[in-house]
PDB file of C-alpha atoms and ligand atoms in Angstrom:
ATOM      1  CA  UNK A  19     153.934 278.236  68.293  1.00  0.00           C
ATOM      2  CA  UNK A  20     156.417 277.366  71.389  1.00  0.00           C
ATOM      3  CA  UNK A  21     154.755 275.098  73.161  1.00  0.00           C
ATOM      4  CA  UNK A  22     154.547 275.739  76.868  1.00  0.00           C
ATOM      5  CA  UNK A  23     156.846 274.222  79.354  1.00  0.00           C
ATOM      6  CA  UNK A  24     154.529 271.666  81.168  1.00  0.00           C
ATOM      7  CA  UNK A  25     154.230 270.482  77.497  1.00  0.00           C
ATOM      8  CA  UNK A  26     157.695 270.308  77.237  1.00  0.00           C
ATOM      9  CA  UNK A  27     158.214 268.552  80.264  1.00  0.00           C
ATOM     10  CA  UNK A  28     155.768 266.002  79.517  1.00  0.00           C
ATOM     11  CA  UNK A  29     157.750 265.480  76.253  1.00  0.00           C
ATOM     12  CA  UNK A  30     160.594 265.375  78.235  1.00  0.00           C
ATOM     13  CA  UNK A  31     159.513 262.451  80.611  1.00  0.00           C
ATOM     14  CA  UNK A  32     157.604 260.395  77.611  1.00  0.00           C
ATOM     15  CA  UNK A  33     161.284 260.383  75.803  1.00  0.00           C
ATOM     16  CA  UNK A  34     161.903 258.014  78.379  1.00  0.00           C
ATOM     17  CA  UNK A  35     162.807 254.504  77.500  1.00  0.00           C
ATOM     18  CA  UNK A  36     162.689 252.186  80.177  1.00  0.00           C
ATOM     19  CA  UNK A  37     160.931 251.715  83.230  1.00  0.00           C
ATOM     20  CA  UNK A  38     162.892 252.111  86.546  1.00  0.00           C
ATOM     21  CA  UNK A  39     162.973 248.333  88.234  1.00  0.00           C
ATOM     22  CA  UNK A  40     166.372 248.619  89.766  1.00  0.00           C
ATOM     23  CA  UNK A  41     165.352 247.391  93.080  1.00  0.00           C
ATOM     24  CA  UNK A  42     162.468 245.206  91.892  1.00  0.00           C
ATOM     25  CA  UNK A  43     164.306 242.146  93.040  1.00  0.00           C
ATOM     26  CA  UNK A  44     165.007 240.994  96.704  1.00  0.00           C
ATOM     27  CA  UNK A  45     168.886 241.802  96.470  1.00  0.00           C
ATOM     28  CA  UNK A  46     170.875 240.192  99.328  1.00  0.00           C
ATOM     29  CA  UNK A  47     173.256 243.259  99.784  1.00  0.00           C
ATOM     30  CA  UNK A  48     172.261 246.520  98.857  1.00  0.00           C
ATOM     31  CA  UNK A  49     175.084 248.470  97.723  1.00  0.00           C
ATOM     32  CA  UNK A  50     175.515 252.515  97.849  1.00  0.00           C
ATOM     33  CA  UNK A  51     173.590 254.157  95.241  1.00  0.00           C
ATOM     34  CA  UNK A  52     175.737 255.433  92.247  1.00  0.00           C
ATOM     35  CA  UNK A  53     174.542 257.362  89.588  1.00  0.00           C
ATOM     36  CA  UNK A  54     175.715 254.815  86.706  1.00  0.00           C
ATOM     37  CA  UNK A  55     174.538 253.354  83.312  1.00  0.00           C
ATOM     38  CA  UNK A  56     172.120 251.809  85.096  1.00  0.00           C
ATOM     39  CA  UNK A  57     170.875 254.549  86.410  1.00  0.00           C
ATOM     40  CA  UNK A  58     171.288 256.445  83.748  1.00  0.00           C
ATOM     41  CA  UNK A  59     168.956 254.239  81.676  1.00  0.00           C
ATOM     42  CA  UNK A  60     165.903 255.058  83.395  1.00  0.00           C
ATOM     43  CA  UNK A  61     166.607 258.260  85.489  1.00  0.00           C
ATOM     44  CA  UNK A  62     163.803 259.956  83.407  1.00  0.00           C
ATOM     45  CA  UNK A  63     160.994 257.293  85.159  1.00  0.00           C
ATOM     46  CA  UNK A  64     162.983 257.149  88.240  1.00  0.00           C
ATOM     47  CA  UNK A  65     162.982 260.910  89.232  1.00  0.00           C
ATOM     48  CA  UNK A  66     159.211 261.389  87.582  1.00  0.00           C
ATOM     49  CA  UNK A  67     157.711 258.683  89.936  1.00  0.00           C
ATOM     50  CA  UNK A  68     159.967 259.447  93.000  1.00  0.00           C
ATOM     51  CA  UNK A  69     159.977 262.862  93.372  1.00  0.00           C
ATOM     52  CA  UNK A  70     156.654 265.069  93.695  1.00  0.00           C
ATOM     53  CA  UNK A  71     156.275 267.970  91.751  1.00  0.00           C
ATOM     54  CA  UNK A  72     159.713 267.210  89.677  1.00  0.00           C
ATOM     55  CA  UNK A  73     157.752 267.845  86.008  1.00  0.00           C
ATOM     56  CA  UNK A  74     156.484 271.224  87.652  1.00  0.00           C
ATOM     57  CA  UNK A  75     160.201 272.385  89.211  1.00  0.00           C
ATOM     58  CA  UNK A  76     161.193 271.669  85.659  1.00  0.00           C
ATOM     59  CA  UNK A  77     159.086 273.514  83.987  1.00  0.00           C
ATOM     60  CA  UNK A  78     158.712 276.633  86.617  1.00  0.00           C
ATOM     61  CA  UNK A  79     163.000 276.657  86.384  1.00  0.00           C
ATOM     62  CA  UNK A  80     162.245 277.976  82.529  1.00  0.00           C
ATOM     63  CA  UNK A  81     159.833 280.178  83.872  1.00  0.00           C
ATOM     64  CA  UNK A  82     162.330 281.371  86.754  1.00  0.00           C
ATOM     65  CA  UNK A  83     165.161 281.289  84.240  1.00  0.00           C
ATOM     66  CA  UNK A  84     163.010 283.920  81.512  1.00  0.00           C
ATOM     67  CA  UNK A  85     162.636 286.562  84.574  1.00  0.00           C
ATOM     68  CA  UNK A  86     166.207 286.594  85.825  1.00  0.00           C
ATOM     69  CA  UNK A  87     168.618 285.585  82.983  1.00  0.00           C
ATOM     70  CA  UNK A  88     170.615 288.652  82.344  1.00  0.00           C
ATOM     71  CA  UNK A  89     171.900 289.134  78.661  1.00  0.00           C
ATOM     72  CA  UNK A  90     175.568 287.925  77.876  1.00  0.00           C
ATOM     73  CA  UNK A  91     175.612 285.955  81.294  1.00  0.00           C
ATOM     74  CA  UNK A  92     176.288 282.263  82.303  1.00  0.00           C
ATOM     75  CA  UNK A  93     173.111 279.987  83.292  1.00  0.00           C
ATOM     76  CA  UNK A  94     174.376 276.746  85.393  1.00  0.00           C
ATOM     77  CA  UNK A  95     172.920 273.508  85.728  1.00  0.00           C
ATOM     78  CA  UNK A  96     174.519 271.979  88.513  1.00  0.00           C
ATOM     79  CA  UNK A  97     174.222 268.159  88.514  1.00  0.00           C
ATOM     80  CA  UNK A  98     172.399 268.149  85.699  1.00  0.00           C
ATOM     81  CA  UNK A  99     171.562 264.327  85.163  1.00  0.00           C
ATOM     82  CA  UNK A 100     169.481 264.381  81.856  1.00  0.00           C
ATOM     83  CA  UNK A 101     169.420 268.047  81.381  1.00  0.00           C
ATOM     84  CA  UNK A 102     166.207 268.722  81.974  1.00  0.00           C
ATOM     85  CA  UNK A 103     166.321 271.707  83.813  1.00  0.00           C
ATOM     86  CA  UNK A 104     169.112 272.846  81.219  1.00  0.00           C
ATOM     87  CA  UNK A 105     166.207 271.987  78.629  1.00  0.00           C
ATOM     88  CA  UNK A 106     163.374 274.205  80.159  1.00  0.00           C
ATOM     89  CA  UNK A 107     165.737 277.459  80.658  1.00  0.00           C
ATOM     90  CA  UNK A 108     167.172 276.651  76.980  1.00  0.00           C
ATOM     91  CA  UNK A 109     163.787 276.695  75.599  1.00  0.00           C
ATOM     92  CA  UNK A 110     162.775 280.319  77.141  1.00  0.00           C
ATOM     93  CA  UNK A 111     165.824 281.599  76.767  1.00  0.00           C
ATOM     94  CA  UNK A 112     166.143 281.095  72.663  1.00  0.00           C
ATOM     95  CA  UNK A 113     166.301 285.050  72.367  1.00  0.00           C
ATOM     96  CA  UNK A 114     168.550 285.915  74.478  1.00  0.00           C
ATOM     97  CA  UNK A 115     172.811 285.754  74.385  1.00  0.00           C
ATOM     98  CA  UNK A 116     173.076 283.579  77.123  1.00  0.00           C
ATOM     99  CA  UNK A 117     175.602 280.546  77.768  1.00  0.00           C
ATOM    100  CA  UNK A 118     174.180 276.937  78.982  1.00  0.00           C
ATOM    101  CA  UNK A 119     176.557 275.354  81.210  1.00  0.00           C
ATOM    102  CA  UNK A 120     175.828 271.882  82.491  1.00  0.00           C
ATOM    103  CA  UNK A 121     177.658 270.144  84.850  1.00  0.00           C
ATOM    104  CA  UNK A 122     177.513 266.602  86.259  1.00  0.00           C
ATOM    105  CA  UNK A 123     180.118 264.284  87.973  1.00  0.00           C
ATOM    106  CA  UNK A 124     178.570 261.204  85.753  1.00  0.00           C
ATOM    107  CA  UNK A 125     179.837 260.219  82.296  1.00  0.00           C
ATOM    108  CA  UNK A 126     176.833 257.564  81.510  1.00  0.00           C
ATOM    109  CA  UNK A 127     174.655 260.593  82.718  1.00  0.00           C
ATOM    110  CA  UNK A 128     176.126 263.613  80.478  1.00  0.00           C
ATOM    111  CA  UNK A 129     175.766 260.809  77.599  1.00  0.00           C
ATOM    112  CA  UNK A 130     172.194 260.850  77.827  1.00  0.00           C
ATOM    113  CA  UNK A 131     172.310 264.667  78.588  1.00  0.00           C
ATOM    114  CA  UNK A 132     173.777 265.530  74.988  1.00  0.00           C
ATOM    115  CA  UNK A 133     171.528 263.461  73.175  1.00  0.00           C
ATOM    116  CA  UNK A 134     168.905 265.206  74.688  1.00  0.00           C
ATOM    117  CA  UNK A 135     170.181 268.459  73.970  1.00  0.00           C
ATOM    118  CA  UNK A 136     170.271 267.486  70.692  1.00  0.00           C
ATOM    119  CA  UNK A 137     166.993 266.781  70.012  1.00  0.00           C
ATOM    120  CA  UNK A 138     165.603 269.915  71.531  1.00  0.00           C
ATOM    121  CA  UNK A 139     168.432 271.895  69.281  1.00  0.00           C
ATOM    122  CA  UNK A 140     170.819 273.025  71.912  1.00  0.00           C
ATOM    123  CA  UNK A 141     174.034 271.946  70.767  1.00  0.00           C
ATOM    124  CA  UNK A 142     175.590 274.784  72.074  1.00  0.00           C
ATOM    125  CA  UNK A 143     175.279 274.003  75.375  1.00  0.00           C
ATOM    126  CA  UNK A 144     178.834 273.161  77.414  1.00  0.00           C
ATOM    127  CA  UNK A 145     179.067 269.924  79.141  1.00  0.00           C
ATOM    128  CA  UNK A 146     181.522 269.606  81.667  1.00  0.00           C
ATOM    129  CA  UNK A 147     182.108 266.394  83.474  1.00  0.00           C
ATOM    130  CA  UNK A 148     183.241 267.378  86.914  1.00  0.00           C
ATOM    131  CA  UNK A 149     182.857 267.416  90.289  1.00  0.00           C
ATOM    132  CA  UNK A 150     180.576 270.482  90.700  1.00  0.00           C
ATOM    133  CA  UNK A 151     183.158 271.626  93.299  1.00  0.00           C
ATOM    134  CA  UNK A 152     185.952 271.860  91.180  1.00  0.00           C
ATOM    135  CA  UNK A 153     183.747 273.837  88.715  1.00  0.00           C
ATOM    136  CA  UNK A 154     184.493 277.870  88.485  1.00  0.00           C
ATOM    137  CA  UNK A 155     181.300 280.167  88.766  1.00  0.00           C
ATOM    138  CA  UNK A 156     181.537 283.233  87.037  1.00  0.00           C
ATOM    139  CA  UNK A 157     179.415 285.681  85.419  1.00  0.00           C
ATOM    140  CA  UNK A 158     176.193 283.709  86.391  1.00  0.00           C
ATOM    141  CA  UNK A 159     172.272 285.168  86.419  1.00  0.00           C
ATOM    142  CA  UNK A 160     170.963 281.854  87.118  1.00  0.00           C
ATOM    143  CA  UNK A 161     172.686 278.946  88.883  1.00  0.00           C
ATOM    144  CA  UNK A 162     170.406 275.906  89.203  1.00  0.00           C
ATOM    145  CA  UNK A 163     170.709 273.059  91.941  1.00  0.00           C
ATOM    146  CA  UNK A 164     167.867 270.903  91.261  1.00  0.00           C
ATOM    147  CA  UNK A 165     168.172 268.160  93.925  1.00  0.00           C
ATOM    148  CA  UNK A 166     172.223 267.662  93.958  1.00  0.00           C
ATOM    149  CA  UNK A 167     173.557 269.605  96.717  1.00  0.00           C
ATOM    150  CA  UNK A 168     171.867 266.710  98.997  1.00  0.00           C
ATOM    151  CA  UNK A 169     174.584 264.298  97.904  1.00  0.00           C
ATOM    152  CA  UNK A 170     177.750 266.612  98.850  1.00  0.00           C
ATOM    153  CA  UNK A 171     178.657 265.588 102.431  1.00  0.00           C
ATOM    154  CA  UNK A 172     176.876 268.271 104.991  1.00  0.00           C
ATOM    155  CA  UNK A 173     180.759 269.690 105.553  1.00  0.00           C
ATOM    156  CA  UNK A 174     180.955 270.225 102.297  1.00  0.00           C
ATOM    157  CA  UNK A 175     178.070 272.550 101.619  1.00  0.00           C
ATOM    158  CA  UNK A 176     178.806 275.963 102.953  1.00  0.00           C
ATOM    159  CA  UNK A 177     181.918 276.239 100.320  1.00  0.00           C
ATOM    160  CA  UNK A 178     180.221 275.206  97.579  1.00  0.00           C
ATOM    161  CA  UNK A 179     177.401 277.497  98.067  1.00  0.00           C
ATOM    162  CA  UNK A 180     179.768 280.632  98.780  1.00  0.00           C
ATOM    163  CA  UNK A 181     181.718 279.551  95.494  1.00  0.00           C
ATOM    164  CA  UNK A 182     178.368 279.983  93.579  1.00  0.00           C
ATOM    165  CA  UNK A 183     177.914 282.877  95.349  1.00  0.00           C
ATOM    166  CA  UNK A 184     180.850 284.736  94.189  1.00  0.00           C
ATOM    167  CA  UNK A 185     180.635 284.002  90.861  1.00  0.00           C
ATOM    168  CA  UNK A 186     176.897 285.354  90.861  1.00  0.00           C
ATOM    169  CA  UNK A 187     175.925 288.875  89.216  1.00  0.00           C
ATOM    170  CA  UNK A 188     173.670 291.239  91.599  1.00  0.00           C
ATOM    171  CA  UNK A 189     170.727 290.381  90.204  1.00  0.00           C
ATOM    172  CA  UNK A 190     170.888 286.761  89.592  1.00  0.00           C
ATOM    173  CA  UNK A 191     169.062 283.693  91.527  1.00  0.00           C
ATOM    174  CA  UNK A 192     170.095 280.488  92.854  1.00  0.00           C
ATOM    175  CA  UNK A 193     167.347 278.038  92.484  1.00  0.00           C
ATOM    176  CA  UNK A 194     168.161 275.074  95.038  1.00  0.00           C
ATOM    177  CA  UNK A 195     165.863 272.021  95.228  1.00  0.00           C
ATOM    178  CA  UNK A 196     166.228 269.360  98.114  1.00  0.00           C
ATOM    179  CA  UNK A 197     164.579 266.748 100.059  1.00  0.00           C
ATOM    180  CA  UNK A 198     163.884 268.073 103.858  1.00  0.00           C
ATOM    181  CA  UNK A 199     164.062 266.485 107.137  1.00  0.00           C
ATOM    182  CA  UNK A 200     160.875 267.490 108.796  1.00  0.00           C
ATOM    183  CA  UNK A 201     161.399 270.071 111.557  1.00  0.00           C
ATOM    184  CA  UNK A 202     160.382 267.645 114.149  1.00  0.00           C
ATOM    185  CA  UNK A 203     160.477 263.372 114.575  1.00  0.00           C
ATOM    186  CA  UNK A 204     156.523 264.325 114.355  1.00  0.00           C
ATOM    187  CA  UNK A 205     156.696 266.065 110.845  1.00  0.00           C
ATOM    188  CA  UNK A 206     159.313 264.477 109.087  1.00  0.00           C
ATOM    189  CA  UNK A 207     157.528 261.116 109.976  1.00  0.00           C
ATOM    190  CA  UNK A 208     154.127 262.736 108.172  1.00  0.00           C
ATOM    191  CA  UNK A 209     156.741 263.910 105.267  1.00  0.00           C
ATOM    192  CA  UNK A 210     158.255 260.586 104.859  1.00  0.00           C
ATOM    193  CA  UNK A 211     154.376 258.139 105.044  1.00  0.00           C
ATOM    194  CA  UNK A 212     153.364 261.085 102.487  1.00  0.00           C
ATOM    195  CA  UNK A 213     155.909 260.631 100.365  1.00  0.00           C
ATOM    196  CA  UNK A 214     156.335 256.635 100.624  1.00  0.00           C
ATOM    197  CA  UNK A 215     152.041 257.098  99.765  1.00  0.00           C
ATOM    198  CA  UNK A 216     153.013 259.066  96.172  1.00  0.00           C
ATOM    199  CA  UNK A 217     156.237 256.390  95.349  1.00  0.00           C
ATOM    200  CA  UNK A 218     153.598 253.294  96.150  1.00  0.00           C
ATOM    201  CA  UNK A 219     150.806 255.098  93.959  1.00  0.00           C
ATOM    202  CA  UNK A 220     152.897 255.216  91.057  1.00  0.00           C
ATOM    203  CA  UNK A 221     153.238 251.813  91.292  1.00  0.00           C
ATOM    204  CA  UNK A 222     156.579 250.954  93.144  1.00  0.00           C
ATOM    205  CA  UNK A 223     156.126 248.126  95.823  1.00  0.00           C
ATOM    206  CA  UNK A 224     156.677 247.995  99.463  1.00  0.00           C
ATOM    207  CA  UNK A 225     160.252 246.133  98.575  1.00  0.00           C
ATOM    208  CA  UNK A 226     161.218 248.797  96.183  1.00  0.00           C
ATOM    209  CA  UNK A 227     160.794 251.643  98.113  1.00  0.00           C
ATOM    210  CA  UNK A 228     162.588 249.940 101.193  1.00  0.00           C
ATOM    211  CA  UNK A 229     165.428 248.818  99.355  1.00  0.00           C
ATOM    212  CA  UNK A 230     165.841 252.145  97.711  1.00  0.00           C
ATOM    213  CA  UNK A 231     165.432 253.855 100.762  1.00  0.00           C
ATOM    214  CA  UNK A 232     168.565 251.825 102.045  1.00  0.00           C
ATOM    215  CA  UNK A 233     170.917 252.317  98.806  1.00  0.00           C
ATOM    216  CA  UNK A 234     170.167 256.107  99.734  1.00  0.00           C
ATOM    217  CA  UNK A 235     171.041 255.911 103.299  1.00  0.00           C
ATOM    218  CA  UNK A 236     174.065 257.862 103.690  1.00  0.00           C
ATOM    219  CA  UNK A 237     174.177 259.074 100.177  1.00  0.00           C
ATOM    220  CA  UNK A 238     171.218 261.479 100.241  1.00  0.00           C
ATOM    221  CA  UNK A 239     171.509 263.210 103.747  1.00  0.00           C
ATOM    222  CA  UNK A 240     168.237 265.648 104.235  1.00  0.00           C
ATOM    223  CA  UNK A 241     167.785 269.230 106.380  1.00  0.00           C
ATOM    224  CA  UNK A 242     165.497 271.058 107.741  1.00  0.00           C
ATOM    225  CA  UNK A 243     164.552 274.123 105.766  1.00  0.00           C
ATOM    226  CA  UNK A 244     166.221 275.930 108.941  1.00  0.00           C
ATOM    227  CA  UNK A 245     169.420 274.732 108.111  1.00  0.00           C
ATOM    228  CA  UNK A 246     168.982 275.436 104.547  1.00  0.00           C
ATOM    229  CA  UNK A 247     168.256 279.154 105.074  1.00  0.00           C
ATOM    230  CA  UNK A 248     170.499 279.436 107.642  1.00  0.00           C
ATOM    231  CA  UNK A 249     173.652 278.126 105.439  1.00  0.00           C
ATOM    232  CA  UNK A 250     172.413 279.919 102.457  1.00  0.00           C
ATOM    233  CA  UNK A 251     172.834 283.121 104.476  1.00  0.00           C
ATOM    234  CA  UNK A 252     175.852 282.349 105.641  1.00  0.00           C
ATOM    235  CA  UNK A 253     177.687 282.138 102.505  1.00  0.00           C
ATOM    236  CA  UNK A 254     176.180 285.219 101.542  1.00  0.00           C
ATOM    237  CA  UNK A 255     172.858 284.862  99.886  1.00  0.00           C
ATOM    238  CA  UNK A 256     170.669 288.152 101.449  1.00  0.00           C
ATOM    239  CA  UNK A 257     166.994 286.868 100.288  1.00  0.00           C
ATOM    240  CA  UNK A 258     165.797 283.287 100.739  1.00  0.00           C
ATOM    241  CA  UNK A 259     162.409 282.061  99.322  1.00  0.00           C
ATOM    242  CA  UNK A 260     160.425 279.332  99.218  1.00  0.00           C
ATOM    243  CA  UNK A 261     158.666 279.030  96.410  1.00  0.00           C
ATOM    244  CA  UNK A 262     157.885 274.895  95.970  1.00  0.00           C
ATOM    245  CA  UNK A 263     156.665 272.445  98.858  1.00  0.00           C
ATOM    246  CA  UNK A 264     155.708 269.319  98.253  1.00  0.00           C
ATOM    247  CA  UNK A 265     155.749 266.678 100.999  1.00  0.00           C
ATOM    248  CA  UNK A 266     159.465 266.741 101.724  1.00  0.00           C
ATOM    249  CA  UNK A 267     160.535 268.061  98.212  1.00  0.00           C
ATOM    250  CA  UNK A 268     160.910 271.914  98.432  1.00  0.00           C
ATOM    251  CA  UNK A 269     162.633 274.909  96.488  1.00  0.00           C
ATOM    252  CA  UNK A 270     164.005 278.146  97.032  1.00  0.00           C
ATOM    253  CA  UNK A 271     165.159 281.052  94.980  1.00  0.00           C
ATOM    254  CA  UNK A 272     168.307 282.662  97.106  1.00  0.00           C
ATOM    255  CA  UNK A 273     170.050 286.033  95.907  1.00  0.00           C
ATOM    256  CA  UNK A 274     173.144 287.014  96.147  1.00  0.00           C
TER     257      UNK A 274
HETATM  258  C1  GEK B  22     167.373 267.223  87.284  1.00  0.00           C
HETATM  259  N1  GEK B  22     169.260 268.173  88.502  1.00  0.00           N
HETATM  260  O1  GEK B  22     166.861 266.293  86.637  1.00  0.00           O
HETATM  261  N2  GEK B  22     179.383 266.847  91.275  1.00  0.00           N
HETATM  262  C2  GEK B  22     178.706 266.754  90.109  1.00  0.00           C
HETATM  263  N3  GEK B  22     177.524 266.091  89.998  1.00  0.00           N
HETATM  264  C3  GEK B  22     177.056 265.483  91.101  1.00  0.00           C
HETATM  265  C4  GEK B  22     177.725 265.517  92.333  1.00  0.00           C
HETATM  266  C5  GEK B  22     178.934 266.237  92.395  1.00  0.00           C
HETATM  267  N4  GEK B  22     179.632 266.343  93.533  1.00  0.00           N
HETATM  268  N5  GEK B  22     177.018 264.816  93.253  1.00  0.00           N
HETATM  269  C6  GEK B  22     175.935 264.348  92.594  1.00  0.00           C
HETATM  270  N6  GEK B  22     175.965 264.754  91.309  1.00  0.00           N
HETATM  271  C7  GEK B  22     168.684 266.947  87.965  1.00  0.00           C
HETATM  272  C8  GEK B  22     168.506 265.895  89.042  1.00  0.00           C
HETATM  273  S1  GEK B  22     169.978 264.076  90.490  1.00  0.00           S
HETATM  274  C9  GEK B  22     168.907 264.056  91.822  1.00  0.00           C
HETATM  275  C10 GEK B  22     169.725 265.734  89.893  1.00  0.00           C
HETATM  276  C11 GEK B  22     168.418 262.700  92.220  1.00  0.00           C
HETATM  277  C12 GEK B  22     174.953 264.512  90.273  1.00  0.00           C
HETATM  278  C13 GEK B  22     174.627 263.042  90.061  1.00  0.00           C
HETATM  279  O2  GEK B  22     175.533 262.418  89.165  1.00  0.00           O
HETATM  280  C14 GEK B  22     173.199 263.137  89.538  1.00  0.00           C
HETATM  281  O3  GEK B  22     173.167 263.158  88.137  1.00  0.00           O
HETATM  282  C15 GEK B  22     172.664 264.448  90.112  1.00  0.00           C
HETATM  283  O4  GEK B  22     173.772 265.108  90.707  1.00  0.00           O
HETATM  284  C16 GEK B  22     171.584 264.283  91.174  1.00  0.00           C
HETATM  285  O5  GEK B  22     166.871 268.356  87.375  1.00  0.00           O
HETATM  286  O6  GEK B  22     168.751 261.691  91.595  1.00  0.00           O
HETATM  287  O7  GEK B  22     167.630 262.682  93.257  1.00  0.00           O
END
């Protein structure tokens, strides 16, 4: 029997192997955040602990993926890290003719990726390491952002989103996760204590979460869910949902 996907998300996380401690230590200078070897190494723990509701985005993008993936069509995973996302439409999709593309800007990253491909027997998915802005859409039913369109520079947004866009069939969906500002100083300071509440209860300390929080500064720049739907329409996208909230981890389904 298949198992289901929460199943195969918790598979997914367990195949981890090490725990993330990479700001552990008191470090004097605390340098950019880059999505390295290091990072690499225990992204599976990292992303599990630090963002709510990741395993059930994961699994619900399979779901997502099963009710919109049009025969003969492209399915993109867009800063795909691990490929788990790529994992949970692969595994509902094993009847149907379409192509996995997954895309990530990080070698030590798309490493880990195909190995985990592997294992869950999709070898014929296509890797491509590359900026997702210099990568062509075409032909696409589903085109998933799971938490990477927060590290383009704001500028930068509005063309990659109308580039998906075009390369989207009628019917397909955009699935676009993010971490929100709050609408307010009022509710994105609730957001943020939540959110600091879930990182400290699964067990990183006051130090870790601080010194994170810096590396991330100007790497990860949050919106409002405003903005979001308000650029989404802008390069096109006529229906925008929400259909995940968590604290200040949310996703939408757009259509073109
Ligand atoms: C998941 N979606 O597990 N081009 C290509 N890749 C990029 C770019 C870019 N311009 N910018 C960042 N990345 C995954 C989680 S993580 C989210 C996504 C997080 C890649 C980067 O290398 C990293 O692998 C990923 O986007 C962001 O469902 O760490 O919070």
């Amino acid at each position: 029997m298949k198992k289901s996907p929460f199943i195969m998300v918790m598979n997914f996380m367990s195949s981890s192997e090490s725990r993330d401690q990479l700001y552990a230590r008191r470090q004097d200078k605390i340098d950019s955040f880059v999505f390295d070897q290091r990072v690499a190494a225990v992204f599976s723990d990292m992303i599990s602990r630090s963002v709510p509701g990741y395993a059930s985005i994961i699994g619900m993008i399979g779901i997502l993926a099963r009710k919109h993936a049009v025969a003969h069509s492209n399915l993109y995973d867009l800063g795909c890290s691990l490929g788990a996302a790529t994992v949970s439409m692969g595994r509902e999709l094993a009847d149907r003719d379409c192509c996995l593309i997954a895309v990530d800007s990080s070698q030590a990253m798309l490493e880990k990726a195909g190995e985990l491909f592997a294992r869950h027997d999709l070898s014929a998915v296509t890797t491509i390491c590359n900026d997702i802005r210099n990568v062509k859409i075409s032909n696409a039913s589903v085109v998933v952002l799971n938490f990477t369109l927060q590290f383009l520079a704001v500028d930068e947004r509005l063309s990659l989103l109308k580039n998906i866009h075009a390369g989207m069939l009628d019917e397909g969906v955009l699935i676009l996760s993010e971490k929100i500002a709050g609408q307010d100083e009022a509710e994105d300071q609730l957001l943020m204590e939540l959110h600091h509440a879930f990182k400290r209860a699964n067990g990183y300390s006051e130090l870790e979460i601080s010194q994170k929080r810096a590396a991330l500064e100007e790497v990860l720049v949050p919106e409002t869910i405003a903005v979001h739907r308000e650029r989404l329409s802008k390069a096109g996208f006529r229906r925008v949902d929400l259909w995940f909230q968590c604290f200040n981890f949310v996703s939408f389904i757009a259509r073109p």
